[in-house]
Coordinates of C-alpha atoms in Angstrom, one line a residue:
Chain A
X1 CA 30.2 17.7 27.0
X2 CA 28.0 15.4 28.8
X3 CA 25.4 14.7 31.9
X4 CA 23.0 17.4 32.6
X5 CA 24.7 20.6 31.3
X6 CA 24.9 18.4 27.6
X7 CA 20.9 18.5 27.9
X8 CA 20.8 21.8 29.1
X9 CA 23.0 22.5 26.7
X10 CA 21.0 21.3 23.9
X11 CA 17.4 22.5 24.9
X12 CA 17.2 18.6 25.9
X13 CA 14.0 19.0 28.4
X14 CA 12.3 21.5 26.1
X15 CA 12.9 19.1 23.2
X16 CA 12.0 16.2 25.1
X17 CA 8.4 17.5 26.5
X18 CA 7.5 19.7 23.6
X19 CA 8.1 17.0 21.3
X20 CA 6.2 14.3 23.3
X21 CA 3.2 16.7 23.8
X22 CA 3.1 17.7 20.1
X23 CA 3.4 13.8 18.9
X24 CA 0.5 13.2 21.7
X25 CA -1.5 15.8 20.9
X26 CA -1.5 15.0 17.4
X27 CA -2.8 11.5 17.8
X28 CA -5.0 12.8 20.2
X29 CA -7.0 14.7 17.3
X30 CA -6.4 11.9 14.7
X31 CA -8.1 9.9 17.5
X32 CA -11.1 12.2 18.0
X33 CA -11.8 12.5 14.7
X34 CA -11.7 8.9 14.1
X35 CA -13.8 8.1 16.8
X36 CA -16.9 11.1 15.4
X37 CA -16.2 9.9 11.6
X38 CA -18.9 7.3 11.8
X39 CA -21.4 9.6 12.9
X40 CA -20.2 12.3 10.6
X41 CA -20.3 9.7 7.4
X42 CA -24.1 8.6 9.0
X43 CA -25.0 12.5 9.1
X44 CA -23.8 13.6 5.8
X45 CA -25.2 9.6 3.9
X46 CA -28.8 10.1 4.9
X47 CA -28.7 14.1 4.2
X48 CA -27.5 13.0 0.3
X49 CA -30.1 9.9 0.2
X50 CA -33.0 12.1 1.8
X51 CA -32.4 15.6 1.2
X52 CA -32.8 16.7 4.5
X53 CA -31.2 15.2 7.8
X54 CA -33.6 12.9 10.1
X55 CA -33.1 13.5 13.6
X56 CA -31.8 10.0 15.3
X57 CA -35.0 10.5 17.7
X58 CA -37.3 10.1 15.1
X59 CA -36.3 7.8 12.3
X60 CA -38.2 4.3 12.6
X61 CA -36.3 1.9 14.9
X62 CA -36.2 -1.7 13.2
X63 CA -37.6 -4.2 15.7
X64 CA -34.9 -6.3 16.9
X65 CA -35.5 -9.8 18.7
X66 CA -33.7 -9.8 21.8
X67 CA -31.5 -12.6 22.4
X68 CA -30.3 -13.3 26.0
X69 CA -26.5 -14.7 25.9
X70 CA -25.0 -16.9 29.3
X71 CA -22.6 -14.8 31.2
X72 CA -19.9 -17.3 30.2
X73 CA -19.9 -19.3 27.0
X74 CA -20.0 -22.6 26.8
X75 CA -17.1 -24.8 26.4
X76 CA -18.4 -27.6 24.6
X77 CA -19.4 -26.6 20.4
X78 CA -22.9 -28.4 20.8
X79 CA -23.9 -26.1 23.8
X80 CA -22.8 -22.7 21.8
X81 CA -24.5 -23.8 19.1
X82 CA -28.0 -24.7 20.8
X83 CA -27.5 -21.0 21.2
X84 CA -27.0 -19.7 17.6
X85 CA -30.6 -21.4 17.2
X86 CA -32.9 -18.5 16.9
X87 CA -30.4 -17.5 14.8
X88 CA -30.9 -20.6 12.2
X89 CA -34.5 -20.2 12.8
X90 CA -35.0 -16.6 11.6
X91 CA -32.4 -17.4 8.5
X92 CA -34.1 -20.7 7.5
X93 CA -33.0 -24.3 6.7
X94 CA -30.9 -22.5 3.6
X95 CA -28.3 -19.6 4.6
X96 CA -24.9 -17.9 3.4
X97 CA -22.6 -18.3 6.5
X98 CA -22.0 -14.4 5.8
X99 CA -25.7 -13.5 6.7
X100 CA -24.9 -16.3 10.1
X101 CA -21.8 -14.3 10.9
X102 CA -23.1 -10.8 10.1
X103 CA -26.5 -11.8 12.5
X104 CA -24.2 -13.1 15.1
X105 CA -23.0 -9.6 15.0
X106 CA -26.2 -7.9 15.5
X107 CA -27.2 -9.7 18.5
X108 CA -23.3 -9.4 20.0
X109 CA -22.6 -13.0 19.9
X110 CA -18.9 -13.0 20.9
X111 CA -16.3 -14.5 18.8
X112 CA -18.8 -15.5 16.1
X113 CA -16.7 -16.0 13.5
X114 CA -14.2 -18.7 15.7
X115 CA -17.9 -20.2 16.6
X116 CA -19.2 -20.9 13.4
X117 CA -15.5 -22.5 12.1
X118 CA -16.1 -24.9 15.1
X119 CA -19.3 -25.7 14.2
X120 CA -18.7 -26.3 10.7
X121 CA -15.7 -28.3 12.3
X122 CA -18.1 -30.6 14.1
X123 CA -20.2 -30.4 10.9
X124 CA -23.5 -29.0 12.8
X125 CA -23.1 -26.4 10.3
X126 CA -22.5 -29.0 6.6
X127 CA -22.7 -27.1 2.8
X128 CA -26.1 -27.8 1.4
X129 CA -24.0 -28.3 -2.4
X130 CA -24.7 -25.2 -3.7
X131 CA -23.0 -22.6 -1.5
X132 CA -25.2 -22.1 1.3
X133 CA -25.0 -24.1 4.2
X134 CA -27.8 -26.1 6.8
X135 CA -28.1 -26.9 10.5
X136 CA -27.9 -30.9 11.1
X137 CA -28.8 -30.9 14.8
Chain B
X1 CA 55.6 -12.5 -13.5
X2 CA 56.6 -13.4 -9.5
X3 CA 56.2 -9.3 -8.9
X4 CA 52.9 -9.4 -10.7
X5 CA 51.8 -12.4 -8.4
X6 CA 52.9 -10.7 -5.0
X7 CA 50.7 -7.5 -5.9
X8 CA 47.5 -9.2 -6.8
X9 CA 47.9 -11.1 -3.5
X10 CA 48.8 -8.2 -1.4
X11 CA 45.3 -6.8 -3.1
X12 CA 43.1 -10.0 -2.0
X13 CA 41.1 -10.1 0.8
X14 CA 42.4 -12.9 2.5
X15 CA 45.6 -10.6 2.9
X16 CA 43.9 -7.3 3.8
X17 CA 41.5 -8.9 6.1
X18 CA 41.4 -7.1 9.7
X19 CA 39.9 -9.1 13.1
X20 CA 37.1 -6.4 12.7
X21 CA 36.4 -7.7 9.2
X22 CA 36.8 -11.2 10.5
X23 CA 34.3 -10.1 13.3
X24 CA 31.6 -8.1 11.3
X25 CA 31.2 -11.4 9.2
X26 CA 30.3 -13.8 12.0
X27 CA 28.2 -11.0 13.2
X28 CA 26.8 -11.2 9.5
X29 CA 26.5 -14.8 9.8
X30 CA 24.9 -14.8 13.5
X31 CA 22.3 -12.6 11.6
X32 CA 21.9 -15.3 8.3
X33 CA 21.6 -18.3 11.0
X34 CA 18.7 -16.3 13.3
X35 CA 16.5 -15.4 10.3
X36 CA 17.2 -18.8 8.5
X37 CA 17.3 -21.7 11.3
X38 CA 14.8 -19.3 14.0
X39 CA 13.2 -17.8 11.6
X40 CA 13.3 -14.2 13.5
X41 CA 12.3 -11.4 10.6
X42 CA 14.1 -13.2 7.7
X43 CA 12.4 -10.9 5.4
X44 CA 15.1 -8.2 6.9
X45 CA 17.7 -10.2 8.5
X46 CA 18.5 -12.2 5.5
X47 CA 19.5 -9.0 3.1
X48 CA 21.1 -7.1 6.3
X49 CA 23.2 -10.1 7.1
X50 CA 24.3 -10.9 3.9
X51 CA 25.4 -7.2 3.3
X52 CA 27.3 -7.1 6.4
X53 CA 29.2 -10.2 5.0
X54 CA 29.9 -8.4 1.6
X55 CA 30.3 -5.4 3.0
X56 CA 33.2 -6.6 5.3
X57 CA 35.1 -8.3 2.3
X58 CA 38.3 -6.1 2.4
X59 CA 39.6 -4.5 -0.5
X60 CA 41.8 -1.9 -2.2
X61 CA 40.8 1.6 -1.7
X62 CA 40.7 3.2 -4.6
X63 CA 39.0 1.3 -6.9
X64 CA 35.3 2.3 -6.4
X65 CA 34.2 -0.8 -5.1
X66 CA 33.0 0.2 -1.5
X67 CA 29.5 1.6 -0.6
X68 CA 31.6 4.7 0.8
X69 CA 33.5 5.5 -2.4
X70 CA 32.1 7.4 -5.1
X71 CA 31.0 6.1 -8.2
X72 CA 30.7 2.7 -7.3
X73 CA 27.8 0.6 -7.7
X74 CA 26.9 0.2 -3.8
X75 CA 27.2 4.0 -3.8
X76 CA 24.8 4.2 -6.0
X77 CA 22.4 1.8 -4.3
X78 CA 23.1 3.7 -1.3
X79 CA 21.9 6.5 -2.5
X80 CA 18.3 5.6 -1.8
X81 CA 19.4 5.3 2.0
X82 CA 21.3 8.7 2.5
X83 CA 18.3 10.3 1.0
X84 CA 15.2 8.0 2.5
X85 CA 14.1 6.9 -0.9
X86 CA 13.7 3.6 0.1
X87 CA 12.3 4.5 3.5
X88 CA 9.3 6.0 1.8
X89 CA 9.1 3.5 -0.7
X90 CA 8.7 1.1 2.2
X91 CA 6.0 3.1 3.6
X92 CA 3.9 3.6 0.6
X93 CA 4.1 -0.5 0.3
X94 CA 3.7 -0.6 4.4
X95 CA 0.0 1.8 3.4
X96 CA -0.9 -1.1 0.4
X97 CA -0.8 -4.1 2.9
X98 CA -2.2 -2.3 6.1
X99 CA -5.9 -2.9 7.2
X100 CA -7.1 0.4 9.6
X101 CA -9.8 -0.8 10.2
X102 CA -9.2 -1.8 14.1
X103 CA -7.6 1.4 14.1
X104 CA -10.9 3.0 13.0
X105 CA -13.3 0.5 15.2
X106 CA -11.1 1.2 18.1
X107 CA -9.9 4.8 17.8
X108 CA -9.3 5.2 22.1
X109 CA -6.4 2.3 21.5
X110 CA -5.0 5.1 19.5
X111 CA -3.5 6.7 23.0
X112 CA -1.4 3.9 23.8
X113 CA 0.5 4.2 20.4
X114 CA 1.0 7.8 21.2
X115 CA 2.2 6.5 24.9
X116 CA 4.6 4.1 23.5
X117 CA 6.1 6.9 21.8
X118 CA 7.7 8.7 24.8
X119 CA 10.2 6.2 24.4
X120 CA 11.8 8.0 22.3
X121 CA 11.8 11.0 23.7
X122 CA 13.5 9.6 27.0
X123 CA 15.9 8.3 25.3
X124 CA 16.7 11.5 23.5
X125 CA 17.7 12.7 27.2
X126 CA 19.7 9.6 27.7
X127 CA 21.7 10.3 24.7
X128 CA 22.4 14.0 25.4
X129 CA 23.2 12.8 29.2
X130 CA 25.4 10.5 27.6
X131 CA 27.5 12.9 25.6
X132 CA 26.2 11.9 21.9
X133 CA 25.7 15.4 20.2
X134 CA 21.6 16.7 19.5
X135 CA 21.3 15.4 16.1
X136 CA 23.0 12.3 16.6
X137 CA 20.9 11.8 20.0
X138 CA 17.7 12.6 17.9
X139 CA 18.5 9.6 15.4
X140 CA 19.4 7.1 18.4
X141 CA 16.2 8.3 20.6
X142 CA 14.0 7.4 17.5
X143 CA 14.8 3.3 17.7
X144 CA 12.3 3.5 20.6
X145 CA 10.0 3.8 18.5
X146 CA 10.9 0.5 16.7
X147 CA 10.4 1.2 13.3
X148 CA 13.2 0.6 11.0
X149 CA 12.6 2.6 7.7
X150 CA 11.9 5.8 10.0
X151 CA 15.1 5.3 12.4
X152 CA 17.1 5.2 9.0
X153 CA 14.8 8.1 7.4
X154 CA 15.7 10.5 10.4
X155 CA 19.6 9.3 10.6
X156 CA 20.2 10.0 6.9
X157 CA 18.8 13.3 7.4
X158 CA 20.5 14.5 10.8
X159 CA 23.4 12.0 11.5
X160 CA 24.6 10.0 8.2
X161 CA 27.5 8.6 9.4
X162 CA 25.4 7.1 11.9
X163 CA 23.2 5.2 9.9
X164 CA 24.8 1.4 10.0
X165 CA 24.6 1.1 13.8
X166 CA 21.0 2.6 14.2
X167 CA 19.7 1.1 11.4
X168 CA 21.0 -2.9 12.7
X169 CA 20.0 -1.9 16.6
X170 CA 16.5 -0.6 14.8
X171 CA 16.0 -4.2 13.1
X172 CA 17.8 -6.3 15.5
X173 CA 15.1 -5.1 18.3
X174 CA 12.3 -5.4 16.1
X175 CA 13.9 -9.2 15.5
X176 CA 14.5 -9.8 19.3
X177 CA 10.8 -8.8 20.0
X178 CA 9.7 -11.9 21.2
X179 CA 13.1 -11.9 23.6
X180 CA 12.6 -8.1 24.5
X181 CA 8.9 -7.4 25.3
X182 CA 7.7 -10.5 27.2
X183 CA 9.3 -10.1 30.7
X184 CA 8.5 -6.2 30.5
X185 CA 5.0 -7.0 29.8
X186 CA 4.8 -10.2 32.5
X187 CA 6.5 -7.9 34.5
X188 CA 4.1 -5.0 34.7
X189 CA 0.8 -6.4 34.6
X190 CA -1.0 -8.4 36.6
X191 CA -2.5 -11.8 35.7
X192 CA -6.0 -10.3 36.7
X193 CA -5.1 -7.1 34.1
X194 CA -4.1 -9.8 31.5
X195 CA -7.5 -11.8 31.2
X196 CA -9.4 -8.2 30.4
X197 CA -11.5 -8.9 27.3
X198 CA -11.8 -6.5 24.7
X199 CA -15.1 -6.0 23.0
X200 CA -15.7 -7.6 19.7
X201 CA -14.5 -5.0 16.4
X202 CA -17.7 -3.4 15.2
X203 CA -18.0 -3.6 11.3
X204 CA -16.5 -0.6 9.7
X205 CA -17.9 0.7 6.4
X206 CA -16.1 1.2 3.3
X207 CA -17.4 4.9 3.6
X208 CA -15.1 5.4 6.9
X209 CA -11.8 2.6 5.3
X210 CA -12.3 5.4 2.4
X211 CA -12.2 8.4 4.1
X212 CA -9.7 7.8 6.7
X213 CA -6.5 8.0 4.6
X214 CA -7.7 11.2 3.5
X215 CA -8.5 12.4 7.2
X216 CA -5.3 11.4 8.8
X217 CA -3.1 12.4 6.0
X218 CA -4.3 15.7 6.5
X219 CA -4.4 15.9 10.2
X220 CA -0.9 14.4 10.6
X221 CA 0.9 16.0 7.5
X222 CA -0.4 19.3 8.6
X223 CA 0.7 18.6 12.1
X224 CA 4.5 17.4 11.2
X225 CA 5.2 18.2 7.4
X226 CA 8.5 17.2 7.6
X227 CA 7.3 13.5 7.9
X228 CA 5.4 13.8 5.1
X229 CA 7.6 11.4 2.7
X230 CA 6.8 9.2 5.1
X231 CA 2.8 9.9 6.1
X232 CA 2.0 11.2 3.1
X233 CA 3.3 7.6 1.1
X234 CA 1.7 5.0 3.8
X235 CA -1.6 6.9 3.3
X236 CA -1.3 7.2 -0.8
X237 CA -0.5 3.7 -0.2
X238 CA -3.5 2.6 2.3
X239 CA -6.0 4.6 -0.6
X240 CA -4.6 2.7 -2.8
X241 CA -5.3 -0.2 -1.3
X242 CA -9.0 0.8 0.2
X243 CA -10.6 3.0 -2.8
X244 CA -10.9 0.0 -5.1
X245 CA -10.7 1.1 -8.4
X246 CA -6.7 0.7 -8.1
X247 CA -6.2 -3.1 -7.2
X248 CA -3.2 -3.0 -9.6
X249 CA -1.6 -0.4 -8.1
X250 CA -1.9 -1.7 -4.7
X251 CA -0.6 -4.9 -5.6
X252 CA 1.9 -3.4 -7.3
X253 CA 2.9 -1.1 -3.7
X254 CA 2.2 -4.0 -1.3
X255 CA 4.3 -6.5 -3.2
X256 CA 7.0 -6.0 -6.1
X257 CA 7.9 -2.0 -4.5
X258 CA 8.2 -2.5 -0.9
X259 CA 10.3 -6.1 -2.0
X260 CA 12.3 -4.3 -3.8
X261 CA 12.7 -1.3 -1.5
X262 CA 13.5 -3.7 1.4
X263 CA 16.1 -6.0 -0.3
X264 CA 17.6 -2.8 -1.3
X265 CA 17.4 -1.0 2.2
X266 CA 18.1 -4.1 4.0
X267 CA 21.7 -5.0 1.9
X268 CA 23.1 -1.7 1.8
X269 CA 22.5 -0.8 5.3
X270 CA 24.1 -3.9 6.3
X271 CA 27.3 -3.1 3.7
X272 CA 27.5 0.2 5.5
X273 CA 28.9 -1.7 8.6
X274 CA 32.5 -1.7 7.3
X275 CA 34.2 -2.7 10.5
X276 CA 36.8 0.1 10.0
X277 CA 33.4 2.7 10.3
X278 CA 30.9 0.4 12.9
X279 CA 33.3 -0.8 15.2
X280 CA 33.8 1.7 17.7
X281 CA 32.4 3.2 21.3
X282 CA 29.9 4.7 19.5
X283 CA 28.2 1.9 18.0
X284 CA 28.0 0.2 21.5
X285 CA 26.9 3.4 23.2
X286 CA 23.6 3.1 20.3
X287 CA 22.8 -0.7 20.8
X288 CA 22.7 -0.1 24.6
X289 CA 20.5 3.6 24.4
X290 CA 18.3 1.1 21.3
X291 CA 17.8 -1.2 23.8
X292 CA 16.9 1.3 26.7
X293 CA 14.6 3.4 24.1
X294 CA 12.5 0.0 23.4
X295 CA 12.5 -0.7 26.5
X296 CA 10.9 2.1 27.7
X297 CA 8.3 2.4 24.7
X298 CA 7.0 -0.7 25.9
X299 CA 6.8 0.0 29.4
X300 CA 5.3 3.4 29.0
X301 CA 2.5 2.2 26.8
X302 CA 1.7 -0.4 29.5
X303 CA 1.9 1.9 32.3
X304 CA -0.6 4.7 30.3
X305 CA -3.1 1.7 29.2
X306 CA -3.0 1.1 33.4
X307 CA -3.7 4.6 34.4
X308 CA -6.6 5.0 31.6
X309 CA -8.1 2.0 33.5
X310 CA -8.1 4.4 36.5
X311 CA -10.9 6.5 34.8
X312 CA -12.3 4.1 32.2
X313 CA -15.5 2.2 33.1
X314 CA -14.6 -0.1 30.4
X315 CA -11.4 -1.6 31.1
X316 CA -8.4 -2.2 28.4
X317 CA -5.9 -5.1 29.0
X318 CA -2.9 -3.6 29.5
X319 CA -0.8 -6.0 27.6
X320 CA -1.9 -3.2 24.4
X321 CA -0.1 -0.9 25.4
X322 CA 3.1 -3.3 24.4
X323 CA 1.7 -3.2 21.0
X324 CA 1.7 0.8 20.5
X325 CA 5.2 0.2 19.4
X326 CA 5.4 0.3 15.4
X327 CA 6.9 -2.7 14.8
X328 CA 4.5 -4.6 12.8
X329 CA 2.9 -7.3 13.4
X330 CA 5.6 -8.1 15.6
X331 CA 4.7 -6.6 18.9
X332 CA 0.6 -7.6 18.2
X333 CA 1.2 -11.5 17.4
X334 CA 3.1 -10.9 21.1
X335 CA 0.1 -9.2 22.7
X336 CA -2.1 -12.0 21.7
X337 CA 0.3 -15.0 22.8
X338 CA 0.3 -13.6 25.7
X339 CA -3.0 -12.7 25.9
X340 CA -4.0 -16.5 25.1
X341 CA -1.3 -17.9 27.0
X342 CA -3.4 -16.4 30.6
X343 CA -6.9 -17.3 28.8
X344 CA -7.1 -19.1 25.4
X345 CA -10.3 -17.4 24.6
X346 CA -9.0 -14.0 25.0
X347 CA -8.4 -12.8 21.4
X348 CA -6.0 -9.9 21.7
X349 CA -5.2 -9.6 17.9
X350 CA -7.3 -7.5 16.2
X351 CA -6.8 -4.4 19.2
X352 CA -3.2 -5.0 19.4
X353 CA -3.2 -4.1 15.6
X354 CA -4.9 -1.0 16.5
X355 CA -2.1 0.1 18.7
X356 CA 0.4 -1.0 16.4
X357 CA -0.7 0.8 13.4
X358 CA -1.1 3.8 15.7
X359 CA 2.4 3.6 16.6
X360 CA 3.6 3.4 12.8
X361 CA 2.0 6.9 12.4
X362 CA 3.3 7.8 15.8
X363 CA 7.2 7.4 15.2
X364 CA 6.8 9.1 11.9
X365 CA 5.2 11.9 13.6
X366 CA 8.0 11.7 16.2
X367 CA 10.3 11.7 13.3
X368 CA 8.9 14.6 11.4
X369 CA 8.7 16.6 14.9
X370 CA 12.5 15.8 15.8
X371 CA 13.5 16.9 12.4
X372 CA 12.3 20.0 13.0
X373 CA 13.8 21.1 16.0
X374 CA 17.0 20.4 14.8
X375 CA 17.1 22.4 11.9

């Protein structure tokens, strides 16, 4: 048997959308709960370290320098890294190229960690000798 | 002595050698050349070609030598195929290497792996039109979902004898990727669509690496229990991997069991294409419903990233949805050559692996589902 009677034959429809609303539906929830386990894991972290749960409106918000990014990002490595320099200033002469990258983070510099290969490329970015690393421009 | 000559020739394989032999092996050898000289998936293409060589070296029935006959050795290796042994084994190793945590800093890309897998079930309907019977069609719609341990995980358990043709159209799509998914993706996007950015991954916490195995194990296992060889391994394997306080373990998973489990799976499912058993209207009626089935999966995880951009105010480059197939990293190194081709600053990668780690747990959920509804 074959053509539509073999997939009316076989449940074939029923199969088909059942099956590819179940399989949906199921990633759908893995998905959704994904997406609230960071907020969960933050909820349930500060009720063990405090004993009771902070609101979000009232804990202390950390002051946070704003750093205004161009629209498009330079081309040329010397330009983009004029612009990691408030960075270098508020880590010092002497940093870990972690605390660089995890900063660059913060402040949503994109593609920091392609950035700060380049720079270390063009050696703006040179190892001081005993793993950290310093700014030569 | 001349008597005893004749019947040991008459018993070699040069004598008992049929054109479908002779065929099977330069089909072996086509495989041997593409993963050696082009370097497409040699990690499976190297043990399925060589076992469709060995496996298409005639001999005399009888002797329990075959992978079909009892008691011989390739039986016995089989054995982990016709009961998705090494399937599983291939999962838990698949959990041990696989980093979630794009899947975790991007759990909306999530949807397209769930689009890609309607693939499969269009191709179901293809088969059945076709005239292949429900469980057989079952075991053919699932290549669409391009994931080769599941495709041979659901055959062995609804359509055994159907194992050697799904299993090589399985692996030879997820080989032909970069032939396959290209002009479907060029094809449906535009080049506007495929210079979207995608916002930098957030950092994800150990806390949320940690509990995610846990989570989705749960969620999915509850949702399709037959899958849960499958699920429940690739998440044992993924905690593993994550918890820290089993390194060994997880090296152990991610490197000497899922190499073993794949030169295993890889060489008996490519003896299991004795011409006398592959060679036949049914074998060609799978490659062309495979290459429909991945086909589609693509297309349909392009088409649903495009209508979520209908309602999203933050846009998602189509090209993803190519990547909610599970063949990884396959279909994601794809995304982003593509992605890079149109703009060399788009860096498509670490999304793409979103999708395709979301497919993965797709297909097996797809998989688990199917099994179900035809028992």
């Amino acid at each position: 048997m074959n053509g539509f009677e073999a997939i009316n034959q076989a449940n074939g429809w029923s199969i088909a959308f059942l099956g590819a609303g179940i399989v949906f539906s199921g990633l759908v929830v893995l998905s959704t709960a994904i997406s609230q386990l960071k907020k969960i894991i933050a909820f349930l972290e500060s009720k063990l370290m405090n004993g009771n749960v902070i609101p979000p409106s009232t804990r202390p918000k950390l002051s946070k320098k704003i750093i205004r990014l161009p629209a498009v990002w330079p081309n040329d490595i010397r330009e983009a890294a004029k612009l990691y320099t408030p960075l270098f200033e508020q880590l010092g002469s002497s940093f870990q190229l972690a605390d660089l990258y995890r900063l660059s983070g913060e402040h949503n510099y994109p593609h920091p960690h392609l950035t700060i290969k380049h720079m270390r490329e063009a050696e703006i970015i040179i190892p001081t000798g005993d793993g950290s690393f310093s700014v030569t421009q | 002595m001349l008597d005893l000559l004749t019947n040991f020739l008459v018993n070699t394989g040069y004598y008992l050698m049929t054109y479908g032999n002779l065929l099977m092996i330069i089909i072996g050898c086509i495989f041997l050349y593409l993963a050696v000289v082009k370097e497409f998936e040699p990690l499976l293409l190297v043990p399925i070609g060589f076992g469709i060589v060995i496996g298409n070296i005639p001999f005399f029935k009888g002797f329990g030598i075959g992978i079909y006959e009892d008691n011989s050795v390739f039986h016995y290796l089989y054995f982990g195929v016709t009961t998705g042994v090494y399937p599983s084994l291939v999962f838990l190793g698949l959990g041990a290497m696989t980093d979630f945590s794009s899947l975790i800093a991007y759990p909306k890309l999530m949807l397209l792996g769930a689009a890609a897998q309607m693939g499969i079930f269009f191709t179901l309907l293809g088969a059945l039109f076709i005239g292949f019977l429900p469980k057989e069609a079952a075991s053919i719609a699932i290549i669409g979902g391009a994931d080769g341990p599941t495709s041979i995980f659901l055959t062995a358990k609804l359509a055994p004898h159907l194992i050697g043709p799904i299993a090589i159209a399985a692996y030879s799509y997820m080989a032909l990727i970069p032939v396959i998914q290209p002009p479907i993706m060029r094809l449906l996007t535009t080049r506007k669509e495929r210079l979207i950015h995608m916002p930098e991954q957030r950092e994800v916490s150990r806390t949320e690496l940690l509990v995610f195995p846990v989570v989705a194990s749960i969620i999915c296992c509850l949702l399709a229990p037959t899958a849960l060889s499958l699920l429940g391994l690739l998440f044992l394997g993924n905690f593993l991997k994550v918890c820290g306080v089993t390194e060994r373990l997880a090296q152990t998973a991610r490197n000497a069991i899922i190499d073993t489990a794949t030169i295993l799976l890889g060489f008996t499912v490519g003896m299991s294409t004795q011409a006398d058993v592959f060679l036949n209207s049914k074998s060609l009626g799978i490659f062309f419903l495979g290459s429909v089935a991945f086909s589609i999966a693509t297309g349909s995880g392009i088409i649903f990233a495009k209508i979520l951009n209908l309602f999203m105010k933050e846009k998602i480059n189509p090209l993803l949805g190519a990547a909610g197939v599970s063949a990884v990293p396959g279909s994601a190194r794809e995304v982003q050559l593509m992605g890079q081709r149109e703009d060399p600053k788009n860096f498509l990668l670490m999304p793409a692996m979103a999708c395709n780690a979301s497919g993965v747990i797709g297909s097996a959920i797809a998989a688990g589902v199917l099994w179900s509804f035809m028992n």
